[in-house]
XYZ file of C-alpha atoms in Angstrom:
559
model
C -48.029 10.992 77.966
C -51.086 9.989 76.660
C -52.445 6.482 77.771
C -55.135 4.505 76.050
C -57.946 3.265 77.066
C -58.537 -0.638 76.301
C -61.581 0.545 73.798
C -59.232 2.644 72.276
C -55.988 -0.172 72.227
C -58.615 -3.055 70.289
C -60.151 0.011 68.267
C -56.651 0.621 66.738
C -55.975 -3.011 66.618
C -58.645 -3.742 65.070
C -57.608 -1.294 62.516
C -54.823 -1.432 61.902
C -55.371 -5.310 60.889
C -58.465 -5.256 58.197
C -55.359 -2.180 57.216
C -57.310 1.079 57.153
C -54.216 2.842 57.883
C -55.950 6.247 56.451
C -58.854 5.461 58.985
C -56.360 4.766 61.817
C -54.563 7.664 60.717
C -56.754 9.524 61.521
C -58.093 8.153 64.306
C -53.746 8.164 66.103
C -54.272 12.047 65.015
C -57.441 12.701 66.759
C -56.261 11.577 69.315
C -53.024 13.079 70.149
C -50.232 16.107 69.308
C -47.106 15.011 68.485
C -45.781 15.339 72.258
C -48.544 14.289 74.054
C -48.176 10.024 71.586
C -45.720 7.596 72.995
C -42.979 5.781 71.248
C -45.363 3.185 70.238
C -47.788 5.994 68.789
C -44.884 7.647 66.952
C -43.822 4.700 65.577
C -47.698 3.073 64.843
C -48.474 6.227 62.900
C -44.592 6.403 61.190
C -45.616 2.250 59.561
C -49.557 4.049 59.146
C -48.158 6.574 56.434
C -45.945 4.604 54.705
C -48.518 1.522 54.612
C -51.667 3.645 53.256
C -52.280 3.582 49.787
C -52.470 6.992 49.043
C -49.123 7.840 50.394
C -46.485 10.228 49.564
C -43.183 12.389 49.477
C -44.003 13.939 52.778
C -46.104 10.969 53.908
C -42.452 8.662 53.967
C -40.501 12.564 55.269
C -43.067 12.380 58.293
C -43.489 9.176 58.614
C -39.757 9.432 59.398
C -40.154 11.943 61.906
C -41.866 9.942 63.786
C -39.687 7.076 63.907
C -36.906 9.655 64.836
C -39.696 10.577 67.478
C -40.394 7.283 68.559
C -36.867 6.513 68.830
C -35.769 9.433 70.867
C -39.182 9.296 73.349
C -38.025 5.155 74.112
C -34.054 4.366 73.053
C -34.679 1.089 74.318
C -38.116 0.543 71.782
C -36.159 -1.872 69.103
C -39.973 -2.059 66.676
C -39.014 2.149 66.586
C -35.359 1.943 66.019
C -35.755 -0.339 63.280
C -38.191 1.158 61.667
C -36.357 4.495 62.134
C -33.002 2.600 60.985
C -35.020 1.350 57.177
C -36.494 4.880 55.885
C -33.243 6.370 56.769
C -31.594 3.771 54.736
C -33.986 4.935 52.145
C -34.076 8.158 51.877
C -30.490 8.006 52.608
C -29.966 9.499 56.240
C -28.686 7.003 57.521
C -25.961 7.941 60.068
C -27.757 8.891 63.049
C -29.360 5.326 62.818
C -26.174 3.496 62.237
C -23.737 4.558 64.905
C -27.572 4.228 67.406
C -27.906 0.672 66.262
C -24.235 -0.474 66.422
C -24.411 1.088 69.945
C -28.309 -1.679 70.387
C -25.884 -4.601 69.116
C -23.724 -4.185 71.824
C -26.749 -5.032 74.647
C -26.904 -9.014 72.516
C -28.179 -10.487 70.267
C -30.870 -9.247 68.875
C -32.429 -10.628 65.291
C -34.900 -6.739 64.472
C -31.125 -4.876 65.387
C -28.851 -7.581 62.857
C -31.425 -7.334 59.925
C -31.902 -3.019 60.688
C -28.105 -3.560 60.557
C -27.088 -6.104 57.939
C -29.405 -3.753 55.352
C -27.178 -0.342 56.355
C -23.214 -2.616 56.416
C -24.868 -3.622 52.330
C -25.733 -0.623 51.468
C -22.603 1.087 51.956
C -20.107 -2.124 50.655
C -19.215 -3.772 54.108
C -20.698 -6.577 52.252
C -19.279 -9.482 54.197
C -20.437 -7.284 57.514
C -23.640 -7.442 56.760
C -23.095 -11.306 56.021
C -21.936 -12.045 58.648
C -25.236 -10.611 60.295
C -27.595 -12.334 58.195
C -26.095 -16.020 58.823
C -26.610 -15.005 62.331
C -30.551 -15.319 61.736
C -30.182 -18.070 59.377
C -28.421 -19.753 61.128
C -30.860 -19.694 64.000
C -33.793 -19.498 62.360
C -35.239 -16.169 62.617
C -34.559 -14.653 59.063
C -37.742 -13.560 57.685
C -38.670 -14.311 53.408
C -36.927 -11.442 52.656
C -34.009 -11.278 54.404
C -33.088 -15.008 53.723
C -33.495 -14.203 50.730
C -30.862 -10.782 50.883
C -28.018 -13.225 52.680
C -28.837 -15.775 49.761
C -28.268 -12.492 46.741
C -25.617 -11.306 49.234
C -23.599 -14.145 48.735
C -22.965 -13.556 45.191
C -21.220 -10.525 45.737
C -18.534 -12.465 48.478
C -16.154 -15.439 48.276
C -17.244 -16.586 51.540
C -18.382 -19.335 50.493
C -17.918 -21.769 47.830
C -21.031 -22.806 45.717
C -21.334 -26.379 47.593
C -22.631 -24.084 50.295
C -24.879 -22.046 49.191
C -26.512 -24.108 47.897
C -26.889 -25.477 51.264
C -27.957 -22.042 52.987
C -30.712 -21.471 49.646
C -32.338 -25.552 50.956
C -32.166 -24.340 54.146
C -34.276 -21.279 53.666
C -36.035 -22.998 51.327
C -37.127 -26.513 53.820
C -38.097 -23.531 56.267
C -40.749 -21.304 53.389
C -42.246 -24.566 52.898
C -46.506 -23.344 51.459
C -48.929 -24.619 54.461
C -51.995 -24.069 52.280
C -51.135 -26.638 48.908
C -54.716 -28.030 49.468
C -56.286 -25.331 48.544
C -53.845 -25.191 44.900
C -55.442 -25.582 42.026
C -54.698 -28.487 39.336
C -53.233 -28.657 36.307
C -55.469 -27.766 33.752
C -53.858 -26.867 30.282
C -53.423 -28.938 26.903
C -50.610 -30.755 26.685
C -50.646 -31.086 22.416
C -52.092 -27.158 22.407
C -50.029 -25.633 19.434
C -49.489 -22.275 21.350
C -47.080 -22.514 24.511
C -48.824 -20.432 27.229
C -45.327 -18.745 28.812
C -45.193 -17.368 31.309
C -42.881 -14.494 33.034
C -42.687 -13.716 36.767
C -40.950 -10.648 37.480
C -41.017 -7.013 39.772
C -38.492 -5.065 37.609
C -41.078 -4.744 34.117
C -39.993 -1.223 34.500
C -36.473 0.586 34.120
C -34.463 -1.932 35.421
C -31.399 -3.305 34.425
C -32.852 -6.064 32.722
C -35.482 -3.975 30.162
C -32.256 -3.545 28.155
C -31.399 -7.857 27.733
C -35.254 -8.738 28.261
C -37.700 -6.652 26.336
C -35.792 -6.461 22.926
C -36.308 -10.786 23.658
C -39.445 -10.587 24.144
C -40.364 -8.664 20.653
C -38.446 -11.864 19.063
C -40.000 -14.585 20.589
C -43.260 -12.894 19.535
C -42.162 -13.976 16.265
C -42.902 -18.209 17.106
C -45.178 -19.817 18.421
C -45.761 -18.007 22.684
C -48.811 -16.190 24.458
C -46.888 -14.549 25.743
C -47.925 -13.804 30.168
C -46.476 -11.145 33.052
C -46.815 -11.652 35.847
C -45.710 -8.146 37.557
C -45.159 -8.190 41.203
C -44.329 -4.659 41.053
C -47.483 -1.586 42.959
C -49.204 -0.399 39.708
C -48.005 2.422 41.537
C -44.509 1.901 40.591
C -44.793 1.477 37.256
C -43.208 3.315 34.763
C -42.540 4.926 31.001
C -40.896 0.952 30.340
C -43.913 -1.098 32.368
C -46.191 1.037 29.704
C -43.947 -0.316 27.321
C -43.837 -4.103 28.070
C -47.248 -4.091 28.504
C -47.773 -3.437 25.022
C -45.533 -6.409 23.508
C -47.365 -8.958 26.275
C -50.534 -10.302 25.586
C -51.302 -10.889 29.081
C -50.902 -8.740 32.242
C -51.105 -9.416 35.234
C -50.793 -7.226 38.108
C -49.942 -9.573 41.483
C -48.042 -7.403 44.121
C -51.011 -7.211 46.049
C -52.312 -10.543 45.032
C -51.361 -13.975 48.030
C -48.599 -16.452 46.902
C -51.600 -19.067 47.118
C -53.343 -16.701 44.565
C -51.067 -15.873 42.560
C -50.174 -19.569 41.406
C -53.583 -20.348 41.232
C -53.899 -17.475 38.566
C -50.896 -18.501 36.931
C -52.417 -21.994 36.538
C -56.363 -20.211 35.875
C -54.005 -18.778 32.955
C -52.668 -22.375 32.355
C -49.420 -21.616 32.017
C -46.753 -24.480 30.266
C -43.109 -22.714 31.178
C -43.345 -19.786 33.831
C -39.442 -18.220 33.518
C -38.577 -16.339 37.047
C -36.643 -12.887 36.540
C -35.456 -11.738 40.012
C -34.892 -15.233 42.124
C -33.903 -13.826 45.307
C -32.882 -10.531 44.365
C -35.262 -7.211 45.347
C -39.794 -7.833 45.998
C -38.737 -11.373 44.639
C -41.785 -13.610 46.038
C -39.135 -17.166 45.738
C -42.026 -18.380 47.809
C -44.295 -18.741 44.771
C -42.312 -20.532 42.838
C -42.594 -23.330 45.867
C -45.907 -24.332 44.876
C -45.474 -25.151 41.632
C -47.802 -23.183 39.555
C -46.671 -23.910 36.534
C -45.729 -27.754 34.909
C -42.016 -26.162 34.070
C -40.423 -23.868 35.469
C -37.255 -21.775 34.532
C -34.776 -19.273 36.839
C -32.904 -16.574 34.403
C -31.583 -13.674 32.880
C -32.039 -11.216 36.455
C -30.387 -13.760 38.663
C -27.690 -15.984 38.174
C -26.866 -18.267 40.315
C -28.836 -21.568 41.603
C -32.245 -21.100 43.409
C -32.391 -24.041 45.721
C -35.727 -24.681 44.694
C -36.892 -28.114 44.008
C -39.687 -27.147 42.255
C -37.895 -25.058 40.085
C -36.040 -26.686 36.684
C -34.285 -25.149 35.031
C -31.471 -23.394 34.997
C -30.822 -21.536 31.421
C -27.299 -20.719 30.882
C -24.330 -21.364 28.152
C -21.248 -23.489 27.936
C -18.361 -20.789 29.636
C -20.922 -20.796 32.507
C -20.889 -24.076 34.386
C -18.714 -27.231 34.008
C -20.335 -30.617 34.174
C -18.646 -31.798 37.381
C -20.473 -28.789 38.109
C -24.047 -29.512 37.662
C -24.121 -31.372 40.874
C -23.958 -28.179 42.492
C -26.813 -26.177 41.073
C -30.650 -27.942 41.866
C -31.961 -27.292 38.748
C -30.672 -28.716 35.688
C -28.707 -26.949 33.471
C -29.535 -26.177 30.232
C -27.920 -23.913 27.261
C -28.082 -21.602 25.029
C -25.889 -22.556 21.461
C -23.551 -18.885 22.807
C -25.145 -16.625 25.753
C -27.102 -16.360 28.041
C -28.566 -12.945 27.569
C -28.800 -10.773 24.951
C -28.662 -6.557 25.237
C -30.642 -4.541 22.571
C -28.752 -2.102 20.393
C -27.254 0.783 22.718
C -28.360 4.191 19.299
C -24.901 4.051 16.886
C -25.376 8.147 17.634
C -23.268 7.506 20.139
C -19.893 8.866 19.524
C -17.132 6.735 20.647
C -13.911 9.969 20.783
C -10.454 9.523 20.937
C -8.323 7.315 23.603
C -8.512 9.946 26.666
C -5.075 8.667 27.322
C -3.402 10.822 24.258
C -5.489 14.522 25.464
C -4.829 13.599 29.527
C -1.161 12.431 29.371
C -2.026 9.802 32.282
C -4.211 6.164 31.924
C -7.716 6.522 32.342
C -9.163 2.869 33.819
C -12.843 2.781 34.651
C -15.241 0.934 36.554
C -18.967 1.489 36.617
C -20.417 -1.018 38.733
C -22.843 -2.143 41.278
C -20.941 -0.550 43.839
C -22.388 -3.467 46.203
C -20.141 -5.390 43.306
C -17.237 -3.576 44.349
C -15.840 -5.705 47.274
C -12.576 -5.604 49.712
C -10.497 -7.513 46.857
C -11.212 -5.598 44.619
C -10.186 -2.871 46.186
C -7.047 -4.725 46.745
C -6.427 -5.440 43.560
C -6.905 -2.641 41.620
C -5.037 -1.014 44.441
C -2.157 -3.079 43.342
C -3.162 -1.603 39.690
C -2.716 1.642 40.937
C 0.537 1.483 42.455
C 2.196 -0.377 39.666
C 1.162 2.175 37.030
C 2.715 5.346 38.449
C 1.009 7.897 35.742
C -2.681 6.240 35.933
C -6.016 7.049 37.298
C -8.970 5.287 38.249
C -12.506 6.600 37.822
C -16.025 4.919 39.513
C -19.415 5.627 38.548
C -22.554 5.516 40.659
C -25.327 3.420 39.528
C -28.328 5.834 41.650
C -27.865 8.341 43.641
C -27.725 5.600 46.733
C -24.349 5.076 45.383
C -23.004 7.747 45.865
C -22.426 7.036 49.389
C -21.011 3.764 49.651
C -17.944 5.765 47.323
C -17.401 7.856 50.328
C -16.357 4.199 51.906
C -14.470 2.713 48.882
C -12.266 6.575 49.828
C -10.878 5.412 53.349
C -10.371 1.899 51.492
C -8.286 3.105 49.339
C -6.545 5.252 51.956
C -5.122 1.998 53.496
C -3.020 0.805 50.461
C -1.723 4.110 50.288
C -4.060 5.239 47.349
C -3.441 9.416 47.783
C -7.648 9.747 46.805
C -7.249 12.213 44.244
C -6.343 9.478 42.149
C -9.843 8.122 42.003
C -12.448 9.828 40.589
C -16.188 10.092 40.879
C -18.576 11.268 38.961
C -22.003 11.352 39.595
C -24.921 9.501 39.096
C -26.296 10.360 35.651
C -31.077 10.587 35.263
C -30.209 10.337 31.206
C -28.739 7.307 29.552
C -26.777 9.294 27.153
C -25.390 11.225 29.546
C -24.428 8.106 31.171
C -22.870 6.631 28.718
C -20.996 9.520 26.832
C -18.495 9.163 30.452
C -17.457 5.606 29.086
C -15.195 7.526 26.794
C -13.205 9.307 30.219
C -11.988 5.444 30.691
C -9.148 3.557 28.608
C -9.656 0.239 29.821
C -12.717 -0.790 32.502
C -11.691 -2.970 34.702
C -14.254 -5.929 35.839
C -15.523 -6.716 39.133
C -14.912 -9.562 41.065
C -16.402 -12.454 41.913
C -19.284 -10.899 40.555
C -18.357 -9.387 37.867
C -20.635 -6.796 35.247
C -22.845 -7.349 32.984
C -24.591 -4.406 31.791
C -22.183 -2.232 32.183
C -19.407 -4.849 30.546
C -21.992 -4.213 27.321
C -22.166 -0.218 28.098
C -18.314 0.033 27.598
C -17.994 -2.484 24.906
C -20.303 -0.610 22.765
C -18.762 2.183 23.715
C -15.260 1.226 22.159
C -13.759 0.353 25.994
C -12.200 -3.236 26.876
C -13.733 -4.550 29.831
C -10.936 -6.780 31.619
C -12.171 -9.653 33.950
C -11.363 -12.158 36.371
C -12.973 -15.873 35.915
C -14.472 -17.538 38.960
C -15.556 -20.242 39.516
C -19.298 -20.766 39.808
C -22.359 -18.904 37.580
C -22.046 -15.745 38.588
C -17.896 -15.818 38.781
C -17.802 -16.148 34.743
C -20.619 -13.700 33.600
C -17.846 -11.605 32.870
C -15.851 -14.456 31.010
C -18.948 -15.378 28.900
C -19.660 -11.991 26.919
C -15.754 -12.092 26.428
C -15.458 -15.532 24.658
C -18.651 -14.986 22.885
C -17.155 -10.954 21.782
C -13.333 -12.952 21.161
C -11.672 -11.008 22.960
C -10.387 -13.974 24.865
C -6.563 -11.576 25.901
C -8.932 -9.422 28.875
C -10.196 -12.962 30.712
C -7.370 -13.415 33.669
C -8.111 -16.381 35.412
C -5.942 -15.471 39.093
C -5.366 -11.569 40.394
C -2.090 -11.934 39.532
C -2.862 -12.131 36.259
C -5.342 -10.229 36.524
C -3.133 -7.267 37.794
C -0.609 -8.161 35.384
C -2.528 -7.699 32.182
C -3.822 -4.797 33.379
C -0.399 -3.355 34.022
C 0.475 -4.830 30.132
C -2.934 -3.656 28.735
C -1.657 0.508 30.053
C 1.306 0.296 28.061
C -0.388 -1.127 25.031
C -2.273 2.302 23.759
C -1.947 1.581 20.542
C -3.787 -1.559 20.538
C -5.981 -0.092 22.619
C -7.158 2.806 20.134
C -6.966 0.706 18.309
C -9.771 -1.609 19.809
C -11.955 0.947 20.515
C -12.275 2.267 16.915
C -13.519 -1.504 15.692
C -14.707 -3.058 18.986
C -18.547 -1.638 18.112
C -18.563 -3.378 14.783
C -17.156 -6.152 16.306
C -19.803 -5.884 18.804
C -22.251 -6.533 16.300
C -21.477 -8.788 14.937
C -21.241 -11.248 18.375
C -24.112 -13.132 19.937
C -23.806 -9.436 22.204
C -25.805 -7.678 20.381
C -27.611 -10.243 17.718
C -31.810 -9.842 19.120
C -32.883 -11.501 16.420
C -30.777 -14.862 16.629
C -31.147 -14.968 19.958
C -34.269 -15.200 20.802
C -34.486 -17.580 17.535
C -32.060 -19.560 20.370
C -33.986 -18.307 23.429
C -38.198 -19.448 21.570
C -36.107 -23.598 20.244
C -34.763 -24.206 23.954
C -38.104 -23.841 25.675
C -39.491 -25.445 22.479
C -36.869 -28.460 23.274
C -38.035 -27.695 27.355
C -41.802 -27.954 26.542
C -41.279 -31.405 24.104
C -38.893 -33.349 27.056
C -42.101 -32.725 29.073
C -44.717 -33.692 27.229
C -42.528 -37.015 26.308
C -42.011 -37.927 29.492
């Protein structure tokens, strides 16, 4: 193995510190070949290959082999195994790393090992296992911003914590990440009596993402009113896509801020004299929640992409609707709860050309339950409940679909869980990820009744199922996130498809599985019913949203 001189060590360290990754890549590869490299050098070269601006798919594959090499040469090198695991997960080659992490866990507590293992557990649908590891990191103040955000986001997928406990964790985490450079923050400078409201939206998801089906059309409607629309895009420019180009045509101003520090983003927002800043991501992937803690705009709100409180005292409002948070629960949200009149979001109209086929029961001679929700939402309690339904409705099957290529992996884990409840694997069908959106929609024709997940219900998938004539049976919960399905069905006029406990959910599923004629009639009329409801009325929603934003701003001026 090659031994580095002090001069070489200093040179490599300076190149890394100054983010000169291409130069650093050349330097390491000049110093040694694969066999001569130490575990440290293989790990460092792997990092460099994925950090450099010109990184390609081949670079990611090369980095994977380098991290694997690092771990082989020194199985006790924590950075090596963790980087191996993180990239293995990204490339869906995580089985070997997963086993090694679990073995490493036996050596005792190590924050980096806990974080890497938690990500894999979450990915395969073992939410409680992931949360247990993440909670330990948070409780010991060893969680990074990214890991802390992952813990809070993951908490929405389980009933493990009450809303009060979740809010306390939000506050605890936010106390750990207060800005240290507020003295460098520009002072507010905006026109209080401006005729046009400078309205900013901050998100990493101005691209082919679930929120686009809701947000892009809403954005187009807002252009009719007294707003100048600003995008603050948190996604790397090389990760933008054709939908990003559509967004750019609608926004009045587009700001790429992925490479900027939190302080620089906050100052850019103030430089643009933003009156209202709306965060669309919360604690989900690629978030930058600490930007909000600078209070870059006089009014800040959370909406759409994250359906729970942030616990960030600098965020003024959480935008909801009357079906989501009761008056006596408002104290469990750090923001002021402000309601849109009917529903908190609105899906763009899906193609009218998509044909709704006859109820599949009549051609299959068996009843088909289905769920196309994100695999992370299929909790152990959901699997147990669905198993009880399948056991009661003997002539029935369940269809699940991956929302991405990655999610197909989690489905394999689900089969073992269903087997524990005596469900034969032949009764569970897994549909693969589909690239074309229309092909995805057409698969709803295979379902008689959609079963919603809980405590995190479907949102996008519920709108899709309804458009394709498939009613969704949902379970009402005890907070914003767990009542999304309730609000959708309530606004659709489908209150019969809302259950209020798991026993009621099971009873309704059994009952509907016997009412073939009723479901057949619903199938024929549900799309038209949805079009005439708040679910797909973007024009009315845009007006309501405009009124709400103007109300927020006028309230600020009065204060």
